[in-house]
N, C-alpha and C. Protein backbone atom coordinates (compact mmCIF):
# COMPACT_ATOMS: atom_id res chain seq x y z
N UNK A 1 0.83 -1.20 0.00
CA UNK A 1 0.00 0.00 0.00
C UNK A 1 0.87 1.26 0.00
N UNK A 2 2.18 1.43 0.61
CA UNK A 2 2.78 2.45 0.62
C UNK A 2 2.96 2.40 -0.63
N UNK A 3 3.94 1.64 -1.03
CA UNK A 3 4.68 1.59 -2.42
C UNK A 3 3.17 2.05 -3.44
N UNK A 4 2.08 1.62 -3.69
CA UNK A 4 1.54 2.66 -4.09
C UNK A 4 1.53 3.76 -4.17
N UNK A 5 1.05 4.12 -2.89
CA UNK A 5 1.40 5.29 -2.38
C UNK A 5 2.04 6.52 -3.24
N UNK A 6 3.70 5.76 -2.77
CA UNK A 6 4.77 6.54 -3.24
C UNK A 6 4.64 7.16 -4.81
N UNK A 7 3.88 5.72 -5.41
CA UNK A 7 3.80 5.62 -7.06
C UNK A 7 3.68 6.55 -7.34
N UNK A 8 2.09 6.53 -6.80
CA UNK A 8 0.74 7.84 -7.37
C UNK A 8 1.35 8.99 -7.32
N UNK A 9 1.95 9.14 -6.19
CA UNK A 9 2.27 10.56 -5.40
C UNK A 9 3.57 11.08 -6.57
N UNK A 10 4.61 10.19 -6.70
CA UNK A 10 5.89 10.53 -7.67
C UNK A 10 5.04 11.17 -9.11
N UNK A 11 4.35 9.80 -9.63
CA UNK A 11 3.71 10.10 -10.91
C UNK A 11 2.83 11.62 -11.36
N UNK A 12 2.21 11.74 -10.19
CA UNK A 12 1.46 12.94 -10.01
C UNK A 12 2.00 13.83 -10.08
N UNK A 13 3.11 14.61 -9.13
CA UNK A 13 4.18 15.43 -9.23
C UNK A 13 4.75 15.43 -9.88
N UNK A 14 5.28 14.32 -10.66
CA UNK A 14 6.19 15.02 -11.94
C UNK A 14 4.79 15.28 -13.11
N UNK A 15 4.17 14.47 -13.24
CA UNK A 15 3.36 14.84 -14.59
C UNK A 15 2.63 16.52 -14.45
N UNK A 16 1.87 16.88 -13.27
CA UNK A 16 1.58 18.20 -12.84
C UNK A 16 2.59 19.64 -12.86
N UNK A 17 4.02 18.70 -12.38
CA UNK A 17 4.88 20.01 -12.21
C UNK A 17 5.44 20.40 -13.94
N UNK A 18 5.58 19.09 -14.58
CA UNK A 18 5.81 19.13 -16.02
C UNK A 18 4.32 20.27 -16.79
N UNK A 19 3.18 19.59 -16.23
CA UNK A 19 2.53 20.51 -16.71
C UNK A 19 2.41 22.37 -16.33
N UNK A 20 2.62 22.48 -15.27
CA UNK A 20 2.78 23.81 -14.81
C UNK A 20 4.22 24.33 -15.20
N UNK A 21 4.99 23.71 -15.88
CA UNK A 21 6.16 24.05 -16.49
C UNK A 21 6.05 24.68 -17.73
N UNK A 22 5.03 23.65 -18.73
CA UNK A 22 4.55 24.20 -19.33
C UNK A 22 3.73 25.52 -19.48
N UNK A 23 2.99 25.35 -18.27
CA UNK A 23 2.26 26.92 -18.60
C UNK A 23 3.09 27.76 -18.17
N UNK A 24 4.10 27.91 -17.56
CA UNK A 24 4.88 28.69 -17.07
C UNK A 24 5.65 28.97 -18.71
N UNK A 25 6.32 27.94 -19.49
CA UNK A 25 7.37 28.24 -20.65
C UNK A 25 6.20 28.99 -21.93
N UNK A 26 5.28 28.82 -21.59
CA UNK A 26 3.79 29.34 -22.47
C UNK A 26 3.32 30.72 -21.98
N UNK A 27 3.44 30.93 -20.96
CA UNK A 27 3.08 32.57 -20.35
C UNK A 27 4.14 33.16 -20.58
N UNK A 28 4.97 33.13 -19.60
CA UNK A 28 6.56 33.89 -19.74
C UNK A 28 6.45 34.49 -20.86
N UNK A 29 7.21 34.26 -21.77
CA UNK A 29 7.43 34.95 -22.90
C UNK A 29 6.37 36.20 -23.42
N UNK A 30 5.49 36.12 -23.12
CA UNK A 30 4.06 37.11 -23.66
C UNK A 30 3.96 37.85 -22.34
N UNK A 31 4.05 37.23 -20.85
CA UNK A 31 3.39 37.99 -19.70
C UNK A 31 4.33 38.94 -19.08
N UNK A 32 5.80 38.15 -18.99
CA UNK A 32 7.19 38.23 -18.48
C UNK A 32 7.27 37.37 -17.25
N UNK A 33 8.29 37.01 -16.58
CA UNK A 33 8.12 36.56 -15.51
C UNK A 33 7.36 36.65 -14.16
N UNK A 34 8.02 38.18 -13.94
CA UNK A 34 6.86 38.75 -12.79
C UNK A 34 5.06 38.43 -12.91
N UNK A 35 4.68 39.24 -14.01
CA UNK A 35 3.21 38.68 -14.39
C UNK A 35 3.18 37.06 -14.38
N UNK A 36 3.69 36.20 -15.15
CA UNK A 36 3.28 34.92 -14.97
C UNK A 36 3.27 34.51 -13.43
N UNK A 37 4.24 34.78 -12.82
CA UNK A 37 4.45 34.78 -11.24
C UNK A 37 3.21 34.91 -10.43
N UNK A 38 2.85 36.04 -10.79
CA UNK A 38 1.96 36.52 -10.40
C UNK A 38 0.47 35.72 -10.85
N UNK A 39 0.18 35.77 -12.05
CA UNK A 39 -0.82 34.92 -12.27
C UNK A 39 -1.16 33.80 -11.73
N UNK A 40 -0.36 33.20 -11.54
CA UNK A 40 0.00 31.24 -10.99
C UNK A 40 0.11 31.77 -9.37
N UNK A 41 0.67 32.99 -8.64
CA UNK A 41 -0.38 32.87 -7.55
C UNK A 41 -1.01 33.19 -7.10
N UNK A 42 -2.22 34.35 -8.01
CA UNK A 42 -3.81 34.56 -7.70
C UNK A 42 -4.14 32.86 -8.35
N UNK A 43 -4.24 32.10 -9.22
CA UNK A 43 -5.10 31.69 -9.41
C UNK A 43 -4.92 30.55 -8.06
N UNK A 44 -3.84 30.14 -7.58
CA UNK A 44 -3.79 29.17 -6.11
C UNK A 44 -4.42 29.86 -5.48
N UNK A 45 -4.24 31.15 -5.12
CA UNK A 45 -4.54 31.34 -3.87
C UNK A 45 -5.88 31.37 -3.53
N UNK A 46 -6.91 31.47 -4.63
CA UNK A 46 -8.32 31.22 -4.53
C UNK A 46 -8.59 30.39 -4.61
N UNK A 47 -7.80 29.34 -4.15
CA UNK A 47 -8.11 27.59 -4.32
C UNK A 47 -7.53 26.97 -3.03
N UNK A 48 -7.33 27.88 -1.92
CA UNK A 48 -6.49 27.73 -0.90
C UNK A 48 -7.50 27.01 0.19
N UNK A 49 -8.63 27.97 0.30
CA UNK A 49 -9.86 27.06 1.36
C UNK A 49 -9.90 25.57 0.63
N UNK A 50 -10.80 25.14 -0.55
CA UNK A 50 -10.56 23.73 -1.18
C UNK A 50 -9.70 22.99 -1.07
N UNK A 51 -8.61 23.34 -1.37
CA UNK A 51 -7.74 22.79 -1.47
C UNK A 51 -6.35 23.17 -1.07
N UNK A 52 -6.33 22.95 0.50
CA UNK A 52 -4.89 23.55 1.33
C UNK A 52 -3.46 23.26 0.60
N UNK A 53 -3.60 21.87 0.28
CA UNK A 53 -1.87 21.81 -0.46
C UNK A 53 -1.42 22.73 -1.31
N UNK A 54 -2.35 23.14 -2.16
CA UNK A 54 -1.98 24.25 -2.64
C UNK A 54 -1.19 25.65 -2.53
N UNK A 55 -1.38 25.70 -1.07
CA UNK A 55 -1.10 26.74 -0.35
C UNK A 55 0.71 26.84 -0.03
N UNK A 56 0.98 25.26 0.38
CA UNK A 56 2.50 24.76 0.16
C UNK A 56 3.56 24.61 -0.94
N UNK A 57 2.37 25.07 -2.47
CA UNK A 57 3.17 25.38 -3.24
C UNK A 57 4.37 26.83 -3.29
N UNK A 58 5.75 26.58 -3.99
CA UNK A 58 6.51 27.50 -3.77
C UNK A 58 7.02 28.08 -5.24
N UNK A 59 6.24 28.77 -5.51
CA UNK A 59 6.25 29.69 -6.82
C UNK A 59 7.33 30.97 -6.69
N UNK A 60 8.24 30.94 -7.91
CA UNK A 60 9.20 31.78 -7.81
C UNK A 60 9.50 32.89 -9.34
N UNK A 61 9.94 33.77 -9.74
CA UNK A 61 9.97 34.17 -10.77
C UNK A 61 10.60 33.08 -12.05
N UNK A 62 11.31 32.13 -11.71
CA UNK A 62 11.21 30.62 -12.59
C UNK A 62 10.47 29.92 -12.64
N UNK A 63 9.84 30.07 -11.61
CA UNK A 63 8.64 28.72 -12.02
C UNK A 63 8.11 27.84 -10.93
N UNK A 64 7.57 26.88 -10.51
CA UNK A 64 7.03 25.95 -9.66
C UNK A 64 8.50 25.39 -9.16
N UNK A 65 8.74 25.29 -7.63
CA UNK A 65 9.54 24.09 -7.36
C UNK A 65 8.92 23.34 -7.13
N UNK A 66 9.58 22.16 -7.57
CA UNK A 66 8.60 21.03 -7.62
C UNK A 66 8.96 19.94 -6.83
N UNK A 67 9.76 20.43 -6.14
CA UNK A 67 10.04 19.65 -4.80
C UNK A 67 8.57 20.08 -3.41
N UNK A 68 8.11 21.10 -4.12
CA UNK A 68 7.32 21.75 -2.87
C UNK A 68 5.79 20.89 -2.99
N UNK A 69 6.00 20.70 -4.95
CA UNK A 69 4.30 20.19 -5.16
C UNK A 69 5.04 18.73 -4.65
N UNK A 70 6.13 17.64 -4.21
CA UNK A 70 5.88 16.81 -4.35
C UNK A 70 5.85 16.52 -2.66
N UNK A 71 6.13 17.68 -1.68
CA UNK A 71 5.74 17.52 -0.59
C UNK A 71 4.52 18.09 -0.19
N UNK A 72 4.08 18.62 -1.09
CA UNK A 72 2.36 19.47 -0.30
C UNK A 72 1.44 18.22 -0.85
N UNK A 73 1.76 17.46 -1.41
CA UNK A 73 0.90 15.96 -1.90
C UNK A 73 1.00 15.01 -0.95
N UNK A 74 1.87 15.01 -0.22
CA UNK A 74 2.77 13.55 0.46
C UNK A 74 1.28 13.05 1.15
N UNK A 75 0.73 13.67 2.12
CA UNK A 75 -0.53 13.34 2.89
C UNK A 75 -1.98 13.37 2.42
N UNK A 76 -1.77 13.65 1.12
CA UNK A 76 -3.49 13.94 0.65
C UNK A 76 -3.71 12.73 0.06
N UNK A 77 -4.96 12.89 -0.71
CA UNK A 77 -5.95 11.81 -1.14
C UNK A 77 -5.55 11.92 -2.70
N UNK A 78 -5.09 10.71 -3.64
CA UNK A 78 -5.15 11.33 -5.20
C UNK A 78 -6.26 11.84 -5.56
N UNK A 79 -7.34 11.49 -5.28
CA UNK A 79 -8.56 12.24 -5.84
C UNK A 79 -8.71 13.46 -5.81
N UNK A 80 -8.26 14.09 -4.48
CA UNK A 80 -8.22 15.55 -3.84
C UNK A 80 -7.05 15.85 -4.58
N UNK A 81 -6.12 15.36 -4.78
CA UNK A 81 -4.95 16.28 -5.13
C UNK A 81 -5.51 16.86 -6.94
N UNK A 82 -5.70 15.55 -7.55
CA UNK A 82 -5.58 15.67 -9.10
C UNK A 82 -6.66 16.65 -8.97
N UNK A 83 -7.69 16.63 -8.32
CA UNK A 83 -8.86 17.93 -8.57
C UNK A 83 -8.52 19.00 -8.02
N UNK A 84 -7.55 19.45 -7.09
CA UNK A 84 -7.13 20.78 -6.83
C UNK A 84 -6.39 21.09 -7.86
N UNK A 85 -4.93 20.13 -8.82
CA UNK A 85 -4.17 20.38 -9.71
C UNK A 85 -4.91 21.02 -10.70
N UNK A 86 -6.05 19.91 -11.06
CA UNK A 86 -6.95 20.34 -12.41
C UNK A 86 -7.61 22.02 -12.28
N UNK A 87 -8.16 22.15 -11.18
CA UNK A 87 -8.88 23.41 -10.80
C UNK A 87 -7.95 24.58 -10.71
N UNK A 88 -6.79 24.32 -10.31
CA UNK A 88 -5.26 25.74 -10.81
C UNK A 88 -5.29 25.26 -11.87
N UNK A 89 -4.74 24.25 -13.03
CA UNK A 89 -5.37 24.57 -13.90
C UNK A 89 -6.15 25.14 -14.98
N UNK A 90 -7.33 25.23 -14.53
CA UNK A 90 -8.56 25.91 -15.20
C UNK A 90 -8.58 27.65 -14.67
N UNK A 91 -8.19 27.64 -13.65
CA UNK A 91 -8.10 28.82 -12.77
C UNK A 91 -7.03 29.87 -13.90
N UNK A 92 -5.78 29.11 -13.89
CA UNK A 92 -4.71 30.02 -14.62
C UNK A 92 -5.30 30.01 -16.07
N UNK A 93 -5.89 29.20 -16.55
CA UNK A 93 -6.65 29.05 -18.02
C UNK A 93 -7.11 29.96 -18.22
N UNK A 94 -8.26 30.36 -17.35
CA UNK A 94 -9.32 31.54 -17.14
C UNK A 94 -8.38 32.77 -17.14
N UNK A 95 -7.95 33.16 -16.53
CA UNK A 95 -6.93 34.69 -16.38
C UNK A 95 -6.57 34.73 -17.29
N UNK A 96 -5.87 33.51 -18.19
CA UNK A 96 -5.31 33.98 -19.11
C UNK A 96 -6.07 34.25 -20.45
N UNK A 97 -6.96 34.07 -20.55
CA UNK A 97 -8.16 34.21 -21.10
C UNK A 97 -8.29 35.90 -20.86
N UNK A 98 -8.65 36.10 -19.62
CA UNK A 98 -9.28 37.25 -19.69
C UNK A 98 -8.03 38.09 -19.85
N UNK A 99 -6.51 37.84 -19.41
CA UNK A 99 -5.87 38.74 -19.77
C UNK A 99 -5.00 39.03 -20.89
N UNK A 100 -5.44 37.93 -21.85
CA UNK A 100 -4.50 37.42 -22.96
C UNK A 100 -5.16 37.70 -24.15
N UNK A 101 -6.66 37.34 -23.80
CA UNK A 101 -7.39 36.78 -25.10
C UNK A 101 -8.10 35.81 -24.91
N UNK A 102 -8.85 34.70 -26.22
CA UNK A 102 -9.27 33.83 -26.44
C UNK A 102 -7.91 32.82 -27.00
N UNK A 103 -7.45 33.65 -28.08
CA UNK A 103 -6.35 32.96 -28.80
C UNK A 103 -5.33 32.29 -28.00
N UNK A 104 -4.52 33.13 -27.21
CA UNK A 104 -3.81 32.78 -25.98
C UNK A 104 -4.17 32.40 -25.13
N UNK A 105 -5.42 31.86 -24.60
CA UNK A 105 -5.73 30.57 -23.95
C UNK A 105 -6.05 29.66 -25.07
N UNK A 106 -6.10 29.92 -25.51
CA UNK A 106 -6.55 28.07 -26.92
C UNK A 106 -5.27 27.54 -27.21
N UNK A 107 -4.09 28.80 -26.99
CA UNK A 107 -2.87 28.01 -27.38
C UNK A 107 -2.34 27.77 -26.19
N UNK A 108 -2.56 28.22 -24.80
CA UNK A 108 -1.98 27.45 -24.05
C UNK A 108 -2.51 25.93 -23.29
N UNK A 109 -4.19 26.02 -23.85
CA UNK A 109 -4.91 24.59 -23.65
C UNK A 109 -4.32 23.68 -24.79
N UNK A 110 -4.00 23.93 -25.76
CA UNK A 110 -3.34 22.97 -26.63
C UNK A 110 -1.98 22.68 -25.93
N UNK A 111 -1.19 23.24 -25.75
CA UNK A 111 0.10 22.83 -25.10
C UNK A 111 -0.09 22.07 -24.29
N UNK A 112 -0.95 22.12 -22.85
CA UNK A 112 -0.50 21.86 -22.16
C UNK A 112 -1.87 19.94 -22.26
N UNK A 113 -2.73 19.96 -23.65
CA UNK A 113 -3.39 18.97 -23.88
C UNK A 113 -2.08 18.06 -24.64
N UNK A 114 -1.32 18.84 -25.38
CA UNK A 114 0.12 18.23 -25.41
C UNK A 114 0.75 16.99 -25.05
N UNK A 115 0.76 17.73 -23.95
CA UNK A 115 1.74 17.84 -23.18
C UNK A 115 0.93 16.33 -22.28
N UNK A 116 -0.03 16.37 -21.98
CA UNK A 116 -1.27 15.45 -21.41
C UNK A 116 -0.90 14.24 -22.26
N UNK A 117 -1.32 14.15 -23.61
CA UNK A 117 -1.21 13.10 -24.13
C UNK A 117 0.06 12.42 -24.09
N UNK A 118 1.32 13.00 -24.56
CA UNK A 118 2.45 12.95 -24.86
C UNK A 118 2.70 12.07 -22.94
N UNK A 119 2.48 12.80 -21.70
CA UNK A 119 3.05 11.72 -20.71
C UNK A 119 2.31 10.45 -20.72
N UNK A 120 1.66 10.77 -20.51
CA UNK A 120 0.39 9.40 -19.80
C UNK A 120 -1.18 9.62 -20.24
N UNK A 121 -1.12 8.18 -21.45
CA UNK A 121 -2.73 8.78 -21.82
C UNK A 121 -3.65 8.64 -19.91
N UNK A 122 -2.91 8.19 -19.34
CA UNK A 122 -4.18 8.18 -18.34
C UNK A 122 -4.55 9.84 -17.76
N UNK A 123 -3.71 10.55 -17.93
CA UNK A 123 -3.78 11.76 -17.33
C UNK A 123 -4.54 12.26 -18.50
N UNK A 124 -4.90 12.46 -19.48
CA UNK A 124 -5.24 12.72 -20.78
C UNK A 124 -6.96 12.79 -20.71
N UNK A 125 -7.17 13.90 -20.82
CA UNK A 125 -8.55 13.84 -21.10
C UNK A 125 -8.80 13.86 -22.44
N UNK A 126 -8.76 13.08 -23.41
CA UNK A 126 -9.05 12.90 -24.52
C UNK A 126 -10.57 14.11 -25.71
N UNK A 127 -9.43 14.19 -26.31
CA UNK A 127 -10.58 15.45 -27.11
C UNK A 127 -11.20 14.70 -28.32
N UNK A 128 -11.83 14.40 -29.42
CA UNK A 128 -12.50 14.67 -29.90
C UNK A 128 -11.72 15.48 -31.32
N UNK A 129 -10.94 14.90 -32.49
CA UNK A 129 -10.81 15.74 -33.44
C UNK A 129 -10.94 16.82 -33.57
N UNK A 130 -12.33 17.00 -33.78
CA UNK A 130 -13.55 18.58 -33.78
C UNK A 130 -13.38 19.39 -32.70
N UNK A 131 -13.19 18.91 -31.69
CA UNK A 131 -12.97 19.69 -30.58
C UNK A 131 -11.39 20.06 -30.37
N UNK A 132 -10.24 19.39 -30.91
CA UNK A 132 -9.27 19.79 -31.14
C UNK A 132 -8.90 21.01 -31.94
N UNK A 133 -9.56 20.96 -33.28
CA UNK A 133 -9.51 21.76 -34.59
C UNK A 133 -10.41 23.60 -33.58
N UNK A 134 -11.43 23.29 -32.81
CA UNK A 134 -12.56 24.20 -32.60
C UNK A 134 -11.39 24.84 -31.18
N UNK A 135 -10.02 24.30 -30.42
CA UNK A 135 -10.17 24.70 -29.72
C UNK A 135 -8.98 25.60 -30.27
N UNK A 136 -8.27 25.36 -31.83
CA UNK A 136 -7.39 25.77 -32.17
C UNK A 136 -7.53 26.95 -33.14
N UNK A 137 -9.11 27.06 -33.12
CA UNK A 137 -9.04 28.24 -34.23
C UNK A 137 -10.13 29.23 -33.87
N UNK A 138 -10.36 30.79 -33.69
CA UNK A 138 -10.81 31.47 -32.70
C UNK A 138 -11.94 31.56 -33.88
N UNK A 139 -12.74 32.28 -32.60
CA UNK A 139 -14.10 32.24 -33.19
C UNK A 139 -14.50 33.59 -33.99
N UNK A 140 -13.66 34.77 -33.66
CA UNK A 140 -13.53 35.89 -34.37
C UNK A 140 -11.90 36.08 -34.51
N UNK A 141 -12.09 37.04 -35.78
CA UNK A 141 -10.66 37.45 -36.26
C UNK A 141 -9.85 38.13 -35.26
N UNK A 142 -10.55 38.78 -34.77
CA UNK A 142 -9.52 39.84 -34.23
C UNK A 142 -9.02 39.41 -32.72
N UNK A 143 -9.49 38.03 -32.71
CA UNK A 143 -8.99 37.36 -31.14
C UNK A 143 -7.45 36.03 -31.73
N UNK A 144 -6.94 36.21 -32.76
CA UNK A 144 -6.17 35.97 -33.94
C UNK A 144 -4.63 36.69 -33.11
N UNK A 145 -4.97 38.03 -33.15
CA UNK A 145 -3.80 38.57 -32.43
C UNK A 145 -3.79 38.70 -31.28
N UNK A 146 -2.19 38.79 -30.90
CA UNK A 146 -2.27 38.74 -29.63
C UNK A 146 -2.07 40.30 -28.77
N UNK A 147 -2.46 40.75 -27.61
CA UNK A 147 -2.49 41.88 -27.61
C UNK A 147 -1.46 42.31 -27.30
N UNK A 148 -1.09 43.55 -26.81
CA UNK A 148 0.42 44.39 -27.14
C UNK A 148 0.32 44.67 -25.64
């Protein structure tokens, strides 16, 4: 049962911190560091009552240590963890949405759906062709560029 344990918990942390790596190497460049910084921790920190581990994350102008996500997991439940992960997530999705665009969240949900398939189809929420193509191409022109 430990050695489970350990599994879930290793597997989880690296596939999550890989993914928040990603959104981190996907913001940066457009937000700068500070802003991405910043983004990744409003969207935790409103996820802090739900979901406390969160709170033990240690976000820096590089990025997630990921020594921190693989100790703020050590005691939780996988169920609880992967649904707090998923919900920062969706959380940083959203901001970046509202502060990016449409376009610049469709391209950072593709990356980081990527990025999903590419580790472990189990982590993979599987899309749908159509829903691949629909999440890659905006629904008006002028959400095409990105803003200045």
């Amino acid at each position: 049962m430990v050695r489970d344990d350990q599994t879930w918990q290793a597997t989880t942390a690296q596939f999550y911190g890989q993914l928040y790596a990603c959104v981190w190497q996907n913001l940066k460049p457009f937000l700068g560091a500070s802003t991405t910084h910043e983004l990744l921790l409003c969207s935790s920190q409103t996820l802090h009552e739900a979901y406390p581990f969160l709170a033990q994350l240690n976000w820096s102008p590089q990025g997630l240590d990921a020594m921190s996500l693989t100790r703020a997991i050590a005691q939780e439940e996988r169920a609880h963890v992967e649904a707090g992960c998923e919900q920062l997530l969706q959380h940083v999705q959203a901001l970046t949405q509202e502060i990016g665009g449409a376009l610049f969240a469709q391209r950072l949900r593709a990356a980081t759906e990527q990025l999903r398939l590419a580790f472990e189809p189990a982590f993979s929420r599987p899309a749908l062709p159509e829903e691949v193509e629909r999440l890659a191409t905006p629904e008006q022109p002028q959400e095409a560029a990105l803003p200045l």
